[in-house]
């Protein structure tokens, strides 16, 4: 589904991603861990099409297409979903409006008829129940005045409504209380299927107790320094990142 | 003399010969003399520094007085659909009784038209209009040339729930219209006035109105004005309000289109515990300019003013915001806020914004802030990352920026209507 080859990206003159290689197949869940500032969000954003980091080399193929050639909104319509580490507040744009416009843009792209207001509301209310969210949230502006946890929950609500093929969750677990973590994990797990893939960026093993990854990668200094199975996360939890090595360490282990 | 002035003079002289009443002729002559003494506003004057009238100067526009009968005869094909009663309709400055709907007004609301006033009433009307007309040279011109006026009084204690619509349409090209509105609200009365300023021609026009407002103690007035003038239209408007104890005035002014719009608003809080809210939006694009000159005068203690204007500037559009707030020496315990925020969406657009705070009292809370910025890159990316097309995402963010002003309109029906106007067809009722 996704194949990243020697991806390099810089912010200004500063190289952030220094040659990322990663293959994600349909049905797989990959966790990416790594120290603060190692480039996890940059990688997530580059995949979603954000232009504040400039791609300086390498390639990304998604479902056979050159991902880097697609506009942000085309990637979204092709089924890529990024749950933001810091979801932005958009006063004046209604949550329900955004959900409907997003869903219909995607349906149109796939040649499906747009949902009418009734069907749409029924669908959204169903998903809100799954996410244990209060319906009044629908009629508020996007993330405006939401608590940190509510914002994260709202991201996952959007995800379960849009049913992406590739979901990239950037620290969705950060800032969630224990109950919310369960709800969010439940939402994410409800989407797991043989034709979908997920990339979970996280700092904590705890999330991986709820969402079992197939692979765990350690990103450090702009490179994937190690890859392994779920046990790697446990090892990281015990040992920290010190042993992973820095940029000069070439000990990359392929999954 | 420029072509515009030449034609104004001709109109003035034609009107003077028709005027039978000596006192009225004298009053108009005095206004004309004042207009000439003030001189044509050029960019050399501080108040017109960034607003050039070079386009208007070249126009030779006829005053409505010369064709009032014609307008009354052949009813214009207006789309007044959707504007409910009670409503007052003016076309090219002339009142349209057939298109207006004022039958259902409550007993406490009185409407009188300039053309029906007797001599003493006219003298009174002109006297009460004077502070508004004193604001600019166009106010003086209005005093000399105005053809129609409406005097709205609301009795003490009378509250009108339904908004009163005041519709001003510039229908015919190459014409100017000068009208006057006098609004007097009695003690503890309440009114919402929705003012529609529309152009239904793509020919040049000039609409020049003056509005004078007096609020008795505890009176509450909400005025919501939307300018949707034609591409080549000029719109000048002067408004003066006098607020007595505990009165509340809320003005929402949306300047959405037209070649040039200039609004001068002066609000005077002359007795304690009066409150005013002054909010507005201007949107300019290629070949258009909007200018708001506002002045809030705290002449009395314990008064509150809350002012916020937001601007969206595209293409070669220009805008001017000049916000004066004066707090007199004995206006202690004044609370005043002012802000002006601008979205500058093109390199060629220009905004000149100037807060002008003159604070003489010492025990006051006064704040102000001005910003000029671009669209928020992060918000734009967020919307696109959800599959929303780049253009639509941009439009949504621009609308969201201006919608905040509409949200504050107290009357729910008017609020919804203005929201729809600001959103165009995008978003319908789904906006938060
Ligand atoms: N606009 C910017 N200007 C300068 N440096 C930037 C900019 N954006 C990101 N960086 C730098 O890029 C590096 C990678 O940042 P990134 O957000 O990808 O890290 P991360 O792995 O997601 O960290 P965290 O775990 O704290 O979320 C950091 O050193 C950061 O300071
Ligand atoms: Mg991050």
Short mmCIF file of C-alpha atoms in Angstrom, two decimals, chain B residues 112-348:
data_model
loop_
_atom_site.label_atom_id
_atom_site.label_comp_id
_atom_site.label_asym_id
_atom_site.label_seq_id
_atom_site.Cartn_x
_atom_site.Cartn_y
_atom_site.Cartn_z
CA UNK B 112 -43.53 60.55 8.90
CA UNK B 113 -42.15 61.49 5.52
CA UNK B 114 -40.37 64.69 4.67
CA UNK B 115 -42.75 65.39 1.84
CA UNK B 116 -45.71 65.32 4.26
CA UNK B 117 -44.22 67.56 6.96
CA UNK B 118 -45.55 71.06 7.58
CA UNK B 119 -43.24 74.04 7.90
CA UNK B 120 -42.54 73.89 11.67
CA UNK B 121 -41.98 70.14 11.46
CA UNK B 122 -39.54 70.64 8.61
CA UNK B 123 -37.62 73.16 10.64
CA UNK B 124 -37.46 70.64 13.51
CA UNK B 125 -36.46 67.77 11.25
CA UNK B 126 -33.60 69.74 9.74
CA UNK B 127 -32.43 70.86 13.16
CA UNK B 128 -32.32 67.28 14.40
CA UNK B 129 -30.51 66.12 11.27
CA UNK B 130 -27.84 68.79 11.64
CA UNK B 131 -25.29 66.84 13.74
CA UNK B 132 -25.21 64.04 11.15
CA UNK B 133 -24.86 66.47 8.29
CA UNK B 134 -22.09 68.28 10.11
CA UNK B 135 -19.83 65.23 9.92
CA UNK B 136 -18.59 65.58 6.33
CA UNK B 137 -18.84 67.69 3.21
CA UNK B 138 -21.23 65.07 1.86
CA UNK B 139 -23.42 65.71 4.88
CA UNK B 140 -23.65 69.35 3.83
CA UNK B 141 -24.39 68.27 0.28
CA UNK B 142 -27.14 66.05 1.66
CA UNK B 143 -28.61 69.04 3.48
CA UNK B 144 -28.66 71.05 0.29
CA UNK B 145 -29.93 68.40 -2.10
CA UNK B 146 -31.94 65.84 -0.15
CA UNK B 147 -35.22 64.89 -1.71
CA UNK B 148 -36.78 62.59 0.82
CA UNK B 149 -36.55 61.77 4.47
CA UNK B 150 -38.23 59.56 6.97
CA UNK B 151 -38.75 60.40 10.61
CA UNK B 152 -39.20 57.33 12.74
CA UNK B 153 -40.27 57.72 16.34
CA UNK B 154 -40.87 54.96 18.82
CA UNK B 155 -42.93 55.83 21.89
CA UNK B 156 -41.66 55.25 25.40
CA UNK B 157 -41.97 51.63 26.46
CA UNK B 158 -42.80 50.36 22.98
CA UNK B 159 -40.76 47.36 21.84
CA UNK B 160 -40.94 46.27 18.24
CA UNK B 161 -39.96 42.62 17.97
CA UNK B 162 -39.93 42.31 14.17
CA UNK B 163 -37.10 44.18 12.50
CA UNK B 164 -38.04 47.20 10.45
CA UNK B 165 -36.46 46.97 7.01
CA UNK B 166 -35.17 50.06 5.34
CA UNK B 167 -34.43 49.31 1.70
CA UNK B 168 -32.47 51.73 -0.43
CA UNK B 169 -32.01 50.73 -4.01
CA UNK B 170 -29.89 52.47 -6.59
CA UNK B 171 -31.73 51.35 -9.68
CA UNK B 172 -30.92 53.86 -12.37
CA UNK B 173 -27.45 54.64 -13.65
CA UNK B 174 -25.99 58.16 -13.78
CA UNK B 175 -28.04 59.31 -10.81
CA UNK B 176 -27.47 60.33 -7.26
CA UNK B 177 -29.78 60.13 -4.32
CA UNK B 178 -29.75 62.08 -1.09
CA UNK B 179 -32.01 60.91 1.69
CA UNK B 180 -32.34 61.48 5.41
CA UNK B 181 -33.34 59.19 8.27
CA UNK B 182 -34.22 60.53 11.67
CA UNK B 183 -34.68 57.95 14.39
CA UNK B 184 -35.96 58.84 17.83
CA UNK B 185 -36.48 56.18 20.43
CA UNK B 186 -38.44 57.02 23.54
CA UNK B 187 -37.57 55.92 27.03
CA UNK B 188 -37.16 52.17 27.42
CA UNK B 189 -38.28 51.45 23.86
CA UNK B 190 -36.72 48.96 21.50
CA UNK B 191 -36.21 48.67 17.76
CA UNK B 192 -34.17 46.64 15.29
CA UNK B 193 -33.58 48.40 12.00
CA UNK B 194 -32.24 46.41 9.07
CA UNK B 195 -30.85 48.64 6.39
CA UNK B 196 -30.39 47.25 2.88
CA UNK B 197 -28.31 49.32 0.48
CA UNK B 198 -28.42 47.72 -2.91
CA UNK B 199 -27.44 48.55 -6.42
CA UNK B 200 -29.36 47.01 -9.27
CA UNK B 201 -27.42 48.67 -12.07
CA UNK B 202 -23.86 48.35 -13.26
CA UNK B 203 -23.87 52.02 -14.29
CA UNK B 204 -22.36 54.66 -12.00
CA UNK B 205 -24.55 55.88 -9.13
CA UNK B 206 -24.06 57.82 -5.95
CA UNK B 207 -26.04 57.20 -2.81
CA UNK B 208 -25.53 59.80 -0.11
CA UNK B 209 -27.63 59.43 3.02
CA UNK B 210 -27.55 60.97 6.44
CA UNK B 211 -28.90 59.32 9.59
CA UNK B 212 -29.48 61.01 12.92
CA UNK B 213 -30.32 58.96 16.00
CA UNK B 214 -31.48 59.99 19.45
CA UNK B 215 -31.93 57.43 22.17
CA UNK B 216 -33.84 58.41 25.30
CA UNK B 217 -32.87 56.80 28.61
CA UNK B 218 -32.79 52.99 28.46
CA UNK B 219 -33.82 52.89 24.81
CA UNK B 220 -32.34 50.01 22.79
CA UNK B 221 -31.62 50.24 19.11
CA UNK B 222 -29.94 47.69 16.87
CA UNK B 223 -29.01 48.87 13.41
CA UNK B 224 -27.82 46.31 10.88
CA UNK B 225 -26.67 47.77 7.60
CA UNK B 226 -25.49 45.85 4.56
CA UNK B 227 -24.04 47.56 1.52
CA UNK B 228 -24.27 45.51 -1.64
CA UNK B 229 -23.88 48.24 -4.15
CA UNK B 230 -23.17 47.96 -7.86
CA UNK B 231 -19.67 47.72 -9.30
CA UNK B 232 -19.54 51.40 -10.22
CA UNK B 233 -21.50 52.79 -7.33
CA UNK B 234 -20.39 55.37 -4.80
CA UNK B 235 -21.83 55.20 -1.33
CA UNK B 236 -21.34 57.92 1.25
CA UNK B 237 -23.18 57.85 4.54
CA UNK B 238 -23.00 59.92 7.68
CA UNK B 239 -24.51 58.76 10.95
CA UNK B 240 -24.69 60.59 14.24
CA UNK B 241 -26.11 59.11 17.42
CA UNK B 242 -26.83 60.71 20.75
CA UNK B 243 -27.22 58.33 23.66
CA UNK B 244 -28.84 59.16 26.95
CA UNK B 245 -28.61 57.36 30.29
CA UNK B 246 -28.60 53.58 30.17
CA UNK B 247 -29.40 53.43 26.47
CA UNK B 248 -27.91 50.73 24.30
CA UNK B 249 -26.99 51.19 20.65
CA UNK B 250 -25.67 48.32 18.58
CA UNK B 251 -24.55 48.99 15.04
CA UNK B 252 -23.47 46.26 12.63
CA UNK B 253 -22.25 47.54 9.32
CA UNK B 254 -21.26 45.29 6.41
CA UNK B 255 -19.68 46.93 3.38
CA UNK B 256 -19.57 44.10 0.89
CA UNK B 257 -19.43 45.69 -2.54
CA UNK B 258 -19.36 48.90 -4.54
CA UNK B 259 -16.66 51.00 -6.20
CA UNK B 260 -16.30 53.20 -3.14
CA UNK B 261 -17.95 53.32 0.22
CA UNK B 262 -17.35 55.88 2.91
CA UNK B 263 -19.12 55.62 6.25
CA UNK B 264 -18.70 58.28 8.89
CA UNK B 265 -20.19 57.30 12.22
CA UNK B 266 -20.13 59.38 15.36
CA UNK B 267 -21.64 57.97 18.52
CA UNK B 268 -21.91 60.21 21.55
CA UNK B 269 -22.49 58.79 24.99
CA UNK B 270 -23.72 61.86 26.79
CA UNK B 271 -25.27 60.40 29.95
CA UNK B 272 -24.07 57.73 32.39
CA UNK B 273 -24.39 53.98 31.80
CA UNK B 274 -24.97 54.27 28.08
CA UNK B 275 -23.52 51.43 26.01
CA UNK B 276 -22.61 51.15 22.39
CA UNK B 277 -21.47 48.27 20.22
CA UNK B 278 -20.05 49.15 16.84
CA UNK B 279 -19.04 46.26 14.64
CA UNK B 280 -18.45 45.90 10.98
CA UNK B 281 -16.96 44.07 8.06
CA UNK B 282 -15.51 45.47 4.88
CA UNK B 283 -14.66 43.37 1.88
CA UNK B 284 -12.79 44.83 -1.05
CA UNK B 285 -11.44 43.37 -4.26
CA UNK B 286 -10.26 44.81 -7.56
CA UNK B 287 -11.22 48.43 -8.09
CA UNK B 288 -13.03 48.87 -4.83
CA UNK B 289 -12.43 50.83 -1.68
CA UNK B 290 -14.22 50.91 1.65
CA UNK B 291 -13.57 53.51 4.28
CA UNK B 292 -14.93 53.60 7.83
CA UNK B 293 -14.32 56.67 9.89
CA UNK B 294 -15.75 56.12 13.33
CA UNK B 295 -15.76 58.29 16.39
CA UNK B 296 -17.01 57.22 19.79
CA UNK B 297 -17.26 60.04 22.27
CA UNK B 298 -17.45 59.24 25.95
CA UNK B 299 -18.78 62.46 27.41
CA UNK B 300 -20.17 60.95 30.57
CA UNK B 301 -18.95 58.50 33.24
CA UNK B 302 -19.79 54.77 33.47
CA UNK B 303 -20.34 54.26 29.76
CA UNK B 304 -19.16 51.32 27.68
CA UNK B 305 -18.11 51.06 24.08
CA UNK B 306 -17.16 47.93 22.19
CA UNK B 307 -15.88 48.37 18.67
CA UNK B 308 -14.57 45.77 16.25
CA UNK B 309 -14.10 45.99 12.51
CA UNK B 310 -12.81 43.22 10.28
CA UNK B 311 -11.55 43.59 6.75
CA UNK B 312 -10.92 41.21 3.88
CA UNK B 313 -8.77 42.63 1.13
CA UNK B 314 -8.20 40.97 -2.20
CA UNK B 315 -6.85 41.96 -5.60
CA UNK B 316 -6.17 45.68 -5.79
CA UNK B 317 -8.76 46.45 -3.12
CA UNK B 318 -8.17 49.22 -0.63
CA UNK B 319 -9.62 49.91 2.78
CA UNK B 320 -9.37 52.57 5.40
CA UNK B 321 -10.27 52.28 9.05
CA UNK B 322 -9.97 55.29 11.27
CA UNK B 323 -11.25 54.66 14.77
CA UNK B 324 -11.36 57.59 17.07
CA UNK B 325 -12.27 57.13 20.71
CA UNK B 326 -12.43 60.19 22.91
CA UNK B 327 -12.88 59.96 26.66
CA UNK B 328 -13.66 63.32 28.20
CA UNK B 329 -11.99 64.47 31.41
CA UNK B 330 -14.99 63.68 33.62
CA UNK B 331 -15.97 60.44 31.86
CA UNK B 332 -14.49 58.33 34.66
CA UNK B 333 -15.12 54.57 34.82
CA UNK B 334 -15.32 54.41 31.06
CA UNK B 335 -14.79 51.00 29.55
CA UNK B 336 -13.82 51.00 25.93
CA UNK B 337 -12.51 48.36 23.56
CA UNK B 338 -11.53 48.77 19.98
CA UNK B 339 -10.05 46.35 17.50
CA UNK B 340 -9.46 46.19 13.80
CA UNK B 341 -8.34 42.97 12.12
CA UNK B 342 -7.49 42.62 8.48
CA UNK B 343 -6.89 39.71 6.14
CA UNK B 344 -4.60 40.93 3.43
CA UNK B 345 -4.93 38.35 0.67
CA UNK B 346 -2.97 39.98 -2.11
CA UNK B 347 0.27 41.90 -2.51
CA UNK B 348 -1.58 44.63 -4.32
#
